[in-house]
């Protein structure tokens, strides 16, 4: 076992933590943008699906009435 004394340079810790916080903040902002984009795409796809389902129901009804 090495019996050396280890110290912490507290004057450097705040700068390191701030840098890591900024990285995480930018990462979260990017993820928020991706989630918003995906939510918009999902809403568009749901509207398209509803239109297709309505057309399908109309076609099924027309075929059934022949």
mmCIF file of the C-alpha atoms, coordinates in Angstrom:
data_MODEL
# 
_entry.id   MODEL 
# 
loop_
_atom_site.group_PDB 
_atom_site.id 
_atom_site.type_symbol 
_atom_site.label_atom_id 
_atom_site.label_alt_id 
_atom_site.label_comp_id 
_atom_site.label_asym_id 
_atom_site.label_entity_id 
_atom_site.label_seq_id 
_atom_site.pdbx_PDB_ins_code 
_atom_site.Cartn_x 
_atom_site.Cartn_y 
_atom_site.Cartn_z 
_atom_site.occupancy 
_atom_site.B_iso_or_equiv 
_atom_site.pdbx_formal_charge 
_atom_site.auth_seq_id 
_atom_site.auth_comp_id 
_atom_site.auth_asym_id 
_atom_site.auth_atom_id 
_atom_site.pdbx_PDB_model_num 
ATOM 1  C CA . UNK A 1 1  ? 0.000   0.000  0.000   1.00 0.00 ? 1  UNK A CA 1 
ATOM 2  C CA . UNK A 1 2  ? 1.229   3.447  -0.892  1.00 0.00 ? 2  UNK A CA 1 
ATOM 3  C CA . UNK A 1 3  ? 1.033   5.769  2.131   1.00 0.00 ? 3  UNK A CA 1 
ATOM 4  C CA . UNK A 1 4  ? 1.089   9.041  0.217   1.00 0.00 ? 4  UNK A CA 1 
ATOM 5  C CA . UNK A 1 5  ? -1.263  11.842 1.181   1.00 0.00 ? 5  UNK A CA 1 
ATOM 6  C CA . UNK A 1 6  ? -3.772  12.806 -1.505  1.00 0.00 ? 6  UNK A CA 1 
ATOM 7  C CA . UNK A 1 7  ? -5.247  16.276 -1.618  1.00 0.00 ? 7  UNK A CA 1 
ATOM 8  C CA . UNK A 1 8  ? -8.081  17.924 -3.498  1.00 0.00 ? 8  UNK A CA 1 
ATOM 9  C CA . UNK A 1 9  ? -7.534  21.211 -5.268  1.00 0.00 ? 9  UNK A CA 1 
ATOM 10 C CA . UNK A 1 10 ? -10.877 22.734 -4.361  1.00 0.00 ? 10 UNK A CA 1 
ATOM 11 C CA . UNK A 1 11 ? -10.221 25.854 -6.429  1.00 0.00 ? 11 UNK A CA 1 
ATOM 12 C CA . UNK A 1 12 ? -10.326 23.636 -9.540  1.00 0.00 ? 12 UNK A CA 1 
ATOM 13 C CA . UNK A 1 13 ? -13.375 21.559 -8.558  1.00 0.00 ? 13 UNK A CA 1 
ATOM 14 C CA . UNK A 1 14 ? -15.924 24.337 -9.152  1.00 0.00 ? 14 UNK A CA 1 
ATOM 15 C CA . UNK A 1 15 ? -14.630 25.004 -12.669 1.00 0.00 ? 15 UNK A CA 1 
ATOM 16 C CA . UNK A 1 16 ? -14.690 21.282 -13.472 1.00 0.00 ? 16 UNK A CA 1 
ATOM 17 C CA . UNK A 1 17 ? -18.221 20.885 -12.135 1.00 0.00 ? 17 UNK A CA 1 
ATOM 18 C CA . UNK A 1 18 ? -19.424 23.946 -14.028 1.00 0.00 ? 18 UNK A CA 1 
ATOM 19 C CA . UNK A 1 19 ? -17.970 22.565 -17.248 1.00 0.00 ? 19 UNK A CA 1 
ATOM 20 C CA . UNK A 1 20 ? -19.688 19.210 -16.710 1.00 0.00 ? 20 UNK A CA 1 
ATOM 21 C CA . UNK A 1 21 ? -22.960 20.975 -15.865 1.00 0.00 ? 21 UNK A CA 1 
ATOM 22 C CA . UNK A 1 22 ? -22.757 22.943 -19.122 1.00 0.00 ? 22 UNK A CA 1 
ATOM 23 C CA . UNK A 1 23 ? -22.144 19.750 -21.104 1.00 0.00 ? 23 UNK A CA 1 
ATOM 24 C CA . UNK A 1 24 ? -25.139 18.078 -19.505 1.00 0.00 ? 24 UNK A CA 1 
ATOM 25 C CA . UNK A 1 25 ? -27.296 21.166 -20.075 1.00 0.00 ? 25 UNK A CA 1 
ATOM 26 C CA . UNK A 1 26 ? -26.449 21.191 -23.792 1.00 0.00 ? 26 UNK A CA 1 
ATOM 27 C CA . UNK A 1 27 ? -27.136 17.458 -23.996 1.00 0.00 ? 27 UNK A CA 1 
ATOM 28 C CA . UNK A 1 28 ? -30.550 17.911 -22.351 1.00 0.00 ? 28 UNK A CA 1 
ATOM 29 C CA . UNK A 1 29 ? -31.396 20.789 -24.707 1.00 0.00 ? 29 UNK A CA 1 
ATOM 30 C CA . UNK A 1 30 ? -30.578 18.580 -27.683 1.00 0.00 ? 30 UNK A CA 1 
ATOM 31 C CA . UNK A 1 31 ? -32.696 15.754 -26.278 1.00 0.00 ? 31 UNK A CA 1 
ATOM 32 C CA . UNK A 1 32 ? -35.600 18.170 -25.719 1.00 0.00 ? 32 UNK A CA 1 
ATOM 33 C CA . UNK A 1 33 ? -35.395 19.227 -29.365 1.00 0.00 ? 33 UNK A CA 1 
ATOM 34 C CA . UNK A 1 34 ? -35.376 15.600 -30.501 1.00 0.00 ? 34 UNK A CA 1 
ATOM 35 C CA . UNK A 1 35 ? -38.364 14.759 -28.293 1.00 0.00 ? 35 UNK A CA 1 
ATOM 36 C CA . UNK A 1 36 ? -40.304 17.773 -29.608 1.00 0.00 ? 36 UNK A CA 1 
ATOM 37 C CA . UNK A 1 37 ? -39.549 16.754 -33.192 1.00 0.00 ? 37 UNK A CA 1 
ATOM 38 C CA . UNK A 1 38 ? -40.620 13.182 -32.500 1.00 0.00 ? 38 UNK A CA 1 
ATOM 39 C CA . UNK A 1 39 ? -43.830 14.352 -30.828 1.00 0.00 ? 39 UNK A CA 1 
ATOM 40 C CA . UNK A 1 40 ? -44.663 16.433 -33.901 1.00 0.00 ? 40 UNK A CA 1 
ATOM 41 C CA . UNK A 1 41 ? -43.966 13.473 -36.195 1.00 0.00 ? 41 UNK A CA 1 
ATOM 42 C CA . UNK A 1 42 ? -46.136 11.194 -34.054 1.00 0.00 ? 42 UNK A CA 1 
ATOM 43 C CA . UNK A 1 43 ? -49.013 13.685 -34.152 1.00 0.00 ? 43 UNK A CA 1 
ATOM 44 C CA . UNK A 1 44 ? -48.728 13.929 -37.942 1.00 0.00 ? 44 UNK A CA 1 
ATOM 45 C CA . UNK A 1 45 ? -48.634 10.151 -38.286 1.00 0.00 ? 45 UNK A CA 1 
ATOM 46 C CA . UNK A 1 46 ? -51.673 9.765  -36.017 1.00 0.00 ? 46 UNK A CA 1 
ATOM 47 C CA . UNK A 1 47 ? -53.617 12.223 -38.178 1.00 0.00 ? 47 UNK A CA 1 
ATOM 48 C CA . UNK A 1 48 ? -52.556 10.376 -41.341 1.00 0.00 ? 48 UNK A CA 1 
ATOM 49 C CA . UNK A 1 49 ? -53.513 7.039  -39.782 1.00 0.00 ? 49 UNK A CA 1 
ATOM 50 C CA . UNK A 1 50 ? -56.934 8.371  -38.808 1.00 0.00 ? 50 UNK A CA 1 
ATOM 51 C CA . UNK A 1 51 ? -57.498 9.532  -42.408 1.00 0.00 ? 51 UNK A CA 1 
ATOM 52 C CA . UNK A 1 52 ? -56.419 6.145  -43.790 1.00 0.00 ? 52 UNK A CA 1 
ATOM 53 C CA . UNK A 1 53 ? -58.659 4.322  -41.314 1.00 0.00 ? 53 UNK A CA 1 
ATOM 54 C CA . UNK A 1 54 ? -61.620 6.496  -42.354 1.00 0.00 ? 54 UNK A CA 1 
ATOM 55 C CA . UNK A 1 55 ? -60.952 5.743  -46.031 1.00 0.00 ? 55 UNK A CA 1 
ATOM 56 C CA . UNK A 1 56 ? -60.634 2.041  -45.262 1.00 0.00 ? 56 UNK A CA 1 
ATOM 57 C CA . UNK A 1 57 ? -63.913 2.037  -43.355 1.00 0.00 ? 57 UNK A CA 1 
ATOM 58 C CA . UNK A 1 58 ? -65.627 3.800  -46.273 1.00 0.00 ? 58 UNK A CA 1 
ATOM 59 C CA . UNK A 1 59 ? -64.218 1.244  -48.734 1.00 0.00 ? 59 UNK A CA 1 
ATOM 60 C CA . UNK A 1 60 ? -65.277 -1.664 -46.527 1.00 0.00 ? 60 UNK A CA 1 
ATOM 61 C CA . UNK A 1 61 ? -68.766 -0.215 -46.307 1.00 0.00 ? 61 UNK A CA 1 
ATOM 62 C CA . UNK A 1 62 ? -68.941 0.260  -50.078 1.00 0.00 ? 62 UNK A CA 1 
ATOM 63 C CA . UNK A 1 63 ? -67.812 -3.331 -50.694 1.00 0.00 ? 63 UNK A CA 1 
ATOM 64 C CA . UNK A 1 64 ? -70.297 -4.678 -48.150 1.00 0.00 ? 64 UNK A CA 1 
ATOM 65 C CA . UNK A 1 65 ? -73.173 -2.810 -49.847 1.00 0.00 ? 65 UNK A CA 1 
ATOM 66 C CA . UNK A 1 66 ? -72.504 -4.343 -53.289 1.00 0.00 ? 66 UNK A CA 1 
# 
